[in-house]
Each structure stands twice: as C-alpha cells, then as structure tokens.
mmCIF file with all atom_site columns, C-alpha atoms in Angstrom:
data_model
loop_
_atom_site.group_PDB
_atom_site.id
_atom_site.type_symbol
_atom_site.label_atom_id
_atom_site.label_alt_id
_atom_site.label_comp_id
_atom_site.label_asym_id
_atom_site.label_entity_id
_atom_site.label_seq_id
_atom_site.pdbx_PDB_ins_code
_atom_site.Cartn_x
_atom_site.Cartn_y
_atom_site.Cartn_z
_atom_site.occupancy
_atom_site.B_iso_or_equiv
_atom_site.pdbx_formal_charge
_atom_site.auth_seq_id
_atom_site.auth_comp_id
_atom_site.auth_asym_id
_atom_site.auth_atom_id
_atom_site.pdbx_PDB_model_num
ATOM 1   C CA . UNK J 1 1   ? -9.190  -42.336 43.765  1.00 54.00 ? 1   UNK J CA 1
ATOM 2   C CA . UNK J 1 2   ? -10.408 -38.941 42.695  1.00 69.00 ? 2   UNK J CA 1
ATOM 3   C CA . UNK J 1 3   ? -11.573 -36.470 45.295  1.00 80.00 ? 3   UNK J CA 1
ATOM 4   C CA . UNK J 1 4   ? -14.392 -34.125 44.288  1.00 87.00 ? 4   UNK J CA 1
ATOM 5   C CA . UNK J 1 5   ? -17.469 -32.381 45.671  1.00 88.00 ? 5   UNK J CA 1
ATOM 6   C CA . UNK J 1 6   ? -20.853 -32.417 43.900  1.00 91.00 ? 6   UNK J CA 1
ATOM 7   C CA . UNK J 1 7   ? -23.455 -29.815 44.782  1.00 91.00 ? 7   UNK J CA 1
ATOM 8   C CA . UNK J 1 8   ? -26.209 -27.722 43.215  1.00 91.00 ? 8   UNK J CA 1
ATOM 9   C CA . UNK J 1 9   ? -24.930 -24.664 41.388  1.00 90.00 ? 9   UNK J CA 1
ATOM 10  C CA . UNK J 1 10  ? -26.220 -21.312 42.621  1.00 86.00 ? 10  UNK J CA 1
ATOM 11  C CA . UNK J 1 11  ? -26.467 -18.395 40.219  1.00 86.00 ? 11  UNK J CA 1
ATOM 12  C CA . UNK J 1 12  ? -23.588 -15.864 40.384  1.00 82.00 ? 12  UNK J CA 1
ATOM 13  C CA . UNK J 1 13  ? -21.437 -18.171 42.519  1.00 85.00 ? 13  UNK J CA 1
ATOM 14  C CA . UNK J 1 14  ? -17.732 -17.993 41.674  1.00 86.00 ? 14  UNK J CA 1
ATOM 15  C CA . UNK J 1 15  ? -15.623 -21.104 42.200  1.00 87.00 ? 15  UNK J CA 1
ATOM 16  C CA . UNK J 1 16  ? -11.893 -20.737 42.829  1.00 88.00 ? 16  UNK J CA 1
ATOM 17  C CA . UNK J 1 17  ? -10.988 -24.409 42.370  1.00 90.00 ? 17  UNK J CA 1
ATOM 18  C CA . UNK J 1 18  ? -11.209 -26.329 39.064  1.00 91.00 ? 18  UNK J CA 1
ATOM 19  C CA . UNK J 1 19  ? -14.813 -27.260 38.353  1.00 92.00 ? 19  UNK J CA 1
ATOM 20  C CA . UNK J 1 20  ? -17.308 -28.349 35.730  1.00 93.00 ? 20  UNK J CA 1
ATOM 21  C CA . UNK J 1 21  ? -21.053 -28.025 35.397  1.00 94.00 ? 21  UNK J CA 1
ATOM 22  C CA . UNK J 1 22  ? -23.545 -30.798 34.647  1.00 94.00 ? 22  UNK J CA 1
ATOM 23  C CA . UNK J 1 23  ? -27.019 -29.944 33.358  1.00 93.00 ? 23  UNK J CA 1
ATOM 24  C CA . UNK J 1 24  ? -29.805 -31.363 35.538  1.00 92.00 ? 24  UNK J CA 1
ATOM 25  C CA . UNK J 1 25  ? -33.051 -30.458 33.703  1.00 92.00 ? 25  UNK J CA 1
ATOM 26  C CA . UNK J 1 26  ? -34.488 -31.630 30.422  1.00 90.00 ? 26  UNK J CA 1
ATOM 27  C CA . UNK J 1 27  ? -33.593 -34.484 28.114  1.00 90.00 ? 27  UNK J CA 1
ATOM 28  C CA . UNK J 1 28  ? -29.954 -33.286 28.017  1.00 90.00 ? 28  UNK J CA 1
ATOM 29  C CA . UNK J 1 29  ? -29.555 -33.889 31.746  1.00 91.00 ? 29  UNK J CA 1
ATOM 30  C CA . UNK J 1 30  ? -26.042 -35.052 32.517  1.00 91.00 ? 30  UNK J CA 1
ATOM 31  C CA . UNK J 1 31  ? -24.434 -32.883 29.836  1.00 92.00 ? 31  UNK J CA 1
ATOM 32  C CA . UNK J 1 32  ? -21.098 -31.539 31.136  1.00 93.00 ? 32  UNK J CA 1
ATOM 33  C CA . UNK J 1 33  ? -19.747 -28.104 30.273  1.00 92.00 ? 33  UNK J CA 1
ATOM 34  C CA . UNK J 1 34  ? -16.978 -25.790 31.466  1.00 90.00 ? 34  UNK J CA 1
ATOM 35  C CA . UNK J 1 35  ? -19.327 -22.781 31.577  1.00 89.00 ? 35  UNK J CA 1
ATOM 36  C CA . UNK J 1 36  ? -22.331 -22.630 33.857  1.00 86.00 ? 36  UNK J CA 1
ATOM 37  C CA . UNK J 1 37  ? -25.856 -23.746 33.025  1.00 82.00 ? 37  UNK J CA 1
ATOM 38  C CA . UNK J 1 38  ? -28.906 -22.214 34.677  1.00 85.00 ? 38  UNK J CA 1
ATOM 39  C CA . UNK J 1 39  ? -30.073 -25.558 36.063  1.00 89.00 ? 39  UNK J CA 1
ATOM 40  C CA . UNK J 1 40  ? -26.971 -27.518 36.904  1.00 91.00 ? 40  UNK J CA 1
ATOM 41  C CA . UNK J 1 41  ? -24.846 -29.314 39.408  1.00 93.00 ? 41  UNK J CA 1
ATOM 42  C CA . UNK J 1 42  ? -21.254 -28.267 39.934  1.00 93.00 ? 42  UNK J CA 1
ATOM 43  C CA . UNK J 1 43  ? -18.415 -30.718 40.497  1.00 92.00 ? 43  UNK J CA 1
ATOM 44  C CA . UNK J 1 44  ? -15.452 -29.117 42.282  1.00 92.00 ? 44  UNK J CA 1
ATOM 45  C CA . UNK J 1 45  ? -11.982 -30.702 42.126  1.00 90.00 ? 45  UNK J CA 1
ATOM 46  C CA . UNK J 1 46  ? -8.651  -30.269 43.860  1.00 88.00 ? 46  UNK J CA 1
ATOM 47  C CA . UNK J 1 47  ? -6.629  -30.076 40.629  1.00 87.00 ? 47  UNK J CA 1
ATOM 48  C CA . UNK J 1 48  ? -7.105  -29.462 36.906  1.00 87.00 ? 48  UNK J CA 1
ATOM 49  C CA . UNK J 1 49  ? -6.031  -32.967 35.802  1.00 84.00 ? 49  UNK J CA 1
ATOM 50  C CA . UNK J 1 50  ? -8.879  -34.570 37.753  1.00 83.00 ? 50  UNK J CA 1
ATOM 51  C CA . UNK J 1 51  ? -11.318 -32.050 36.309  1.00 87.00 ? 51  UNK J CA 1
ATOM 52  C CA . UNK J 1 52  ? -10.216 -32.788 32.742  1.00 84.00 ? 52  UNK J CA 1
ATOM 53  C CA . UNK J 1 53  ? -10.313 -36.519 33.312  1.00 82.00 ? 53  UNK J CA 1
ATOM 54  C CA . UNK J 1 54  ? -13.796 -36.538 34.823  1.00 87.00 ? 54  UNK J CA 1
ATOM 55  C CA . UNK J 1 55  ? -15.119 -34.152 32.173  1.00 89.00 ? 55  UNK J CA 1
ATOM 56  C CA . UNK J 1 56  ? -14.684 -36.869 29.571  1.00 85.00 ? 56  UNK J CA 1
ATOM 57  C CA . UNK J 1 57  ? -16.251 -39.490 31.836  1.00 87.00 ? 57  UNK J CA 1
ATOM 58  C CA . UNK J 1 58  ? -19.280 -37.218 32.356  1.00 90.00 ? 58  UNK J CA 1
ATOM 59  C CA . UNK J 1 59  ? -19.332 -36.548 28.597  1.00 89.00 ? 59  UNK J CA 1
ATOM 60  C CA . UNK J 1 60  ? -19.327 -40.302 27.909  1.00 87.00 ? 60  UNK J CA 1
ATOM 61  C CA . UNK J 1 61  ? -22.174 -40.920 30.347  1.00 90.00 ? 61  UNK J CA 1
ATOM 62  C CA . UNK J 1 62  ? -24.213 -38.134 28.758  1.00 92.00 ? 62  UNK J CA 1
ATOM 63  C CA . UNK J 1 63  ? -23.578 -39.299 25.174  1.00 89.00 ? 63  UNK J CA 1
ATOM 64  C CA . UNK J 1 64  ? -24.608 -42.867 26.001  1.00 89.00 ? 64  UNK J CA 1
ATOM 65  C CA . UNK J 1 65  ? -27.799 -41.545 27.671  1.00 91.00 ? 65  UNK J CA 1
ATOM 66  C CA . UNK J 1 66  ? -26.837 -43.178 30.968  1.00 92.00 ? 66  UNK J CA 1
ATOM 67  C CA . UNK J 1 67  ? -28.816 -40.597 32.972  1.00 93.00 ? 67  UNK J CA 1
ATOM 68  C CA . UNK J 1 68  ? -32.139 -41.138 31.155  1.00 92.00 ? 68  UNK J CA 1
ATOM 69  C CA . UNK J 1 69  ? -33.072 -43.992 33.473  1.00 92.00 ? 69  UNK J CA 1
ATOM 70  C CA . UNK J 1 70  ? -32.780 -41.646 36.491  1.00 92.00 ? 70  UNK J CA 1
ATOM 71  C CA . UNK J 1 71  ? -34.877 -38.773 35.087  1.00 93.00 ? 71  UNK J CA 1
ATOM 72  C CA . UNK J 1 72  ? -38.085 -37.933 36.959  1.00 93.00 ? 72  UNK J CA 1
ATOM 73  C CA . UNK J 1 73  ? -40.903 -35.500 36.259  1.00 89.00 ? 73  UNK J CA 1
ATOM 74  C CA . UNK J 1 74  ? -43.918 -35.628 33.994  1.00 85.00 ? 74  UNK J CA 1
ATOM 75  C CA . UNK J 1 75  ? -43.578 -32.351 32.067  1.00 89.00 ? 75  UNK J CA 1
ATOM 76  C CA . UNK J 1 76  ? -39.962 -31.279 32.431  1.00 90.00 ? 76  UNK J CA 1
ATOM 77  C CA . UNK J 1 77  ? -37.761 -34.191 33.326  1.00 92.00 ? 77  UNK J CA 1
ATOM 78  C CA . UNK J 1 78  ? -34.905 -33.593 35.740  1.00 93.00 ? 78  UNK J CA 1
ATOM 79  C CA . UNK J 1 79  ? -32.097 -35.414 37.499  1.00 92.00 ? 79  UNK J CA 1
ATOM 80  C CA . UNK J 1 80  ? -32.068 -35.404 41.297  1.00 94.00 ? 80  UNK J CA 1
ATOM 81  C CA . UNK J 1 81  ? -28.868 -34.545 43.136  1.00 92.00 ? 81  UNK J CA 1
ATOM 82  C CA . UNK J 1 82  ? -28.918 -37.675 45.357  1.00 93.00 ? 82  UNK J CA 1
ATOM 83  C CA . UNK J 1 83  ? -29.370 -39.908 42.287  1.00 92.00 ? 83  UNK J CA 1
ATOM 84  C CA . UNK J 1 84  ? -26.536 -38.132 40.501  1.00 92.00 ? 84  UNK J CA 1
ATOM 85  C CA . UNK J 1 85  ? -24.192 -38.416 43.486  1.00 91.00 ? 85  UNK J CA 1
ATOM 86  C CA . UNK J 1 86  ? -25.090 -42.046 44.069  1.00 92.00 ? 86  UNK J CA 1
ATOM 87  C CA . UNK J 1 87  ? -24.428 -43.097 40.463  1.00 91.00 ? 87  UNK J CA 1
ATOM 88  C CA . UNK J 1 88  ? -21.647 -40.762 39.296  1.00 90.00 ? 88  UNK J CA 1
ATOM 89  C CA . UNK J 1 89  ? -18.898 -41.795 41.710  1.00 87.00 ? 89  UNK J CA 1
ATOM 90  C CA . UNK J 1 90  ? -19.190 -45.582 41.114  1.00 87.00 ? 90  UNK J CA 1
ATOM 91  C CA . UNK J 1 91  ? -19.439 -45.081 37.336  1.00 86.00 ? 91  UNK J CA 1
ATOM 92  C CA . UNK J 1 92  ? -16.395 -42.801 37.323  1.00 85.00 ? 92  UNK J CA 1
ATOM 93  C CA . UNK J 1 93  ? -14.422 -45.314 39.395  1.00 83.00 ? 93  UNK J CA 1
ATOM 94  C CA . UNK J 1 94  ? -15.485 -48.166 37.128  1.00 84.00 ? 94  UNK J CA 1
ATOM 95  C CA . UNK J 1 95  ? -14.488 -46.276 33.980  1.00 81.00 ? 95  UNK J CA 1
ATOM 96  C CA . UNK J 1 96  ? -11.093 -45.326 35.442  1.00 78.00 ? 96  UNK J CA 1
ATOM 97  C CA . UNK J 1 97  ? -10.109 -48.823 36.629  1.00 80.00 ? 97  UNK J CA 1
ATOM 98  C CA . UNK J 1 98  ? -7.769  -49.236 33.671  1.00 78.00 ? 98  UNK J CA 1
ATOM 99  C CA . UNK J 1 99  ? -6.018  -45.878 33.905  1.00 75.00 ? 99  UNK J CA 1
ATOM 100 C CA . UNK J 1 100 ? -3.863  -46.381 30.817  1.00 80.00 ? 100 UNK J CA 1
ATOM 101 C CA . UNK J 1 101 ? -6.889  -47.246 28.658  1.00 82.00 ? 101 UNK J CA 1
ATOM 102 C CA . UNK J 1 102 ? -8.750  -44.286 30.148  1.00 78.00 ? 102 UNK J CA 1
ATOM 103 C CA . UNK J 1 103 ? -5.901  -41.952 29.141  1.00 81.00 ? 103 UNK J CA 1
ATOM 104 C CA . UNK J 1 104 ? -5.962  -43.346 25.581  1.00 86.00 ? 104 UNK J CA 1
ATOM 105 C CA . UNK J 1 105 ? -9.717  -42.848 25.381  1.00 83.00 ? 105 UNK J CA 1
ATOM 106 C CA . UNK J 1 106 ? -9.424  -39.253 26.620  1.00 82.00 ? 106 UNK J CA 1
ATOM 107 C CA . UNK J 1 107 ? -6.682  -38.517 24.069  1.00 87.00 ? 107 UNK J CA 1
ATOM 108 C CA . UNK J 1 108 ? -8.814  -39.999 21.279  1.00 89.00 ? 108 UNK J CA 1
ATOM 109 C CA . UNK J 1 109 ? -11.843 -37.953 22.336  1.00 86.00 ? 109 UNK J CA 1
ATOM 110 C CA . UNK J 1 110 ? -9.769  -34.749 22.437  1.00 87.00 ? 110 UNK J CA 1
ATOM 111 C CA . UNK J 1 111 ? -8.449  -35.458 18.936  1.00 93.00 ? 111 UNK J CA 1
ATOM 112 C CA . UNK J 1 112 ? -11.963 -36.106 17.634  1.00 92.00 ? 112 UNK J CA 1
ATOM 113 C CA . UNK J 1 113 ? -13.188 -32.887 19.226  1.00 89.00 ? 113 UNK J CA 1
ATOM 114 C CA . UNK J 1 114 ? -10.361 -30.940 17.563  1.00 95.00 ? 114 UNK J CA 1
ATOM 115 C CA . UNK J 1 115 ? -11.070 -32.522 14.160  1.00 96.00 ? 115 UNK J CA 1
ATOM 116 C CA . UNK J 1 116 ? -14.781 -31.792 14.507  1.00 95.00 ? 116 UNK J CA 1
ATOM 117 C CA . UNK J 1 117 ? -14.038 -28.127 15.221  1.00 95.00 ? 117 UNK J CA 1
ATOM 118 C CA . UNK J 1 118 ? -11.761 -27.942 12.150  1.00 97.00 ? 118 UNK J CA 1
ATOM 119 C CA . UNK J 1 119 ? -14.474 -29.594 10.057  1.00 97.00 ? 119 UNK J CA 1
ATOM 120 C CA . UNK J 1 120 ? -17.086 -27.038 11.146  1.00 97.00 ? 120 UNK J CA 1
ATOM 121 C CA . UNK J 1 121 ? -14.684 -24.180 10.414  1.00 97.00 ? 121 UNK J CA 1
ATOM 122 C CA . UNK J 1 122 ? -14.070 -25.588 6.918   1.00 97.00 ? 122 UNK J CA 1
ATOM 123 C CA . UNK J 1 123 ? -17.820 -25.896 6.273   1.00 97.00 ? 123 UNK J CA 1
ATOM 124 C CA . UNK J 1 124 ? -18.250 -22.286 7.365   1.00 97.00 ? 124 UNK J CA 1
ATOM 125 C CA . UNK J 1 125 ? -15.498 -21.128 4.991   1.00 97.00 ? 125 UNK J CA 1
ATOM 126 C CA . UNK J 1 126 ? -17.023 -23.094 2.108   1.00 97.00 ? 126 UNK J CA 1
ATOM 127 C CA . UNK J 1 127 ? -20.414 -21.476 2.759   1.00 96.00 ? 127 UNK J CA 1
ATOM 128 C CA . UNK J 1 128 ? -18.807 -18.016 2.868   1.00 96.00 ? 128 UNK J CA 1
ATOM 129 C CA . UNK J 1 129 ? -17.045 -18.626 -0.458  1.00 95.00 ? 129 UNK J CA 1
ATOM 130 C CA . UNK J 1 130 ? -20.269 -19.922 -1.995  1.00 94.00 ? 130 UNK J CA 1
ATOM 131 C CA . UNK J 1 131 ? -22.073 -16.759 -0.877  1.00 93.00 ? 131 UNK J CA 1
ATOM 132 C CA . UNK J 1 132 ? -19.351 -14.516 -2.325  1.00 93.00 ? 132 UNK J CA 1
ATOM 133 C CA . UNK J 1 133 ? -19.385 -16.305 -5.679  1.00 92.00 ? 133 UNK J CA 1
ATOM 134 C CA . UNK J 1 134 ? -23.184 -16.176 -5.890  1.00 91.00 ? 134 UNK J CA 1
ATOM 135 C CA . UNK J 1 135 ? -23.208 -12.526 -4.863  1.00 90.00 ? 135 UNK J CA 1
ATOM 136 C CA . UNK J 1 136 ? -20.677 -11.628 -7.590  1.00 89.00 ? 136 UNK J CA 1
ATOM 137 C CA . UNK J 1 137 ? -22.614 -13.688 -10.120 1.00 84.00 ? 137 UNK J CA 1
ATOM 138 C CA . UNK J 1 138 ? -25.887 -11.910 -9.328  1.00 85.00 ? 138 UNK J CA 1
ATOM 139 C CA . UNK J 1 139 ? -24.315 -8.423  -9.451  1.00 79.00 ? 139 UNK J CA 1
ATOM 140 C CA . UNK J 1 140 ? -23.316 -8.774  -13.132 1.00 67.00 ? 140 UNK J CA 1
#
C-alpha cells in the first residue's frame, strides 16, 4: 500500500520530498503535473517510485474525466479537497491491484509520451524547413 499525504498547495511552498500537483479548478480539474499550478492540491510521497507510479494513475483518472462527476460550482467548477481525498485513494488502490499489469501500463504510457514528444519535434522541424524554403523562394 502506498503512503502519501494530500493537501492544498500554498504558493511559494517548497517541498523536500517527492511530490506532484493536481489541478483543482476548471474543467481540467484532476490534471497532474510535476510543476506547480496556482490552484492545486499537492500529493507528497516517501519515495520517487511511488510518485512516478501514482502520477500515471492520476493522469489516467484525469484523461478519462473521472473527476467531472465531483466538480461543484456554477461559474468556475472546482474539485473539493475532501472529495478528492475520499475518491483518490480507493481508485489508486483499485488500479494497482494487479501490480504487474500496472507496471506494463505505466511503461506503455511512458513510451507513448516519448513518441508523442518526438512527433511534435518532427512537426516543428518540418514547419521550419517549409518556412526556409518559402522564404528562399520569395527572395528570388
């Protein structure tokens, strides 16, 4: 069982232990990130492996819009800390029941993330080359 602490992030707070941030306002509530958000919860872990493992669980919950059913607010929707705490731990435990399958899923997600980054870099290079060719063509 993973051991972690969930609390509201305070601006300019520095955390010494491994941690991740989860956005708590807007339609992207539940989105995890390694760098801080203005409106976010922070999940603090004892070791880096747990942090990495739960990052992908939080990412999965966000991508599948799991947190939308817990959003409240009429103008700007937000996720309450008690709701997040109450639902995150059981979902994380449920998703990690089959540890071997969880590790395979995390490895697959990391590979997809790496390939996506390479793809975006290639698109950027293609656009740069297109600009150079068009610029040379127009200068003649």
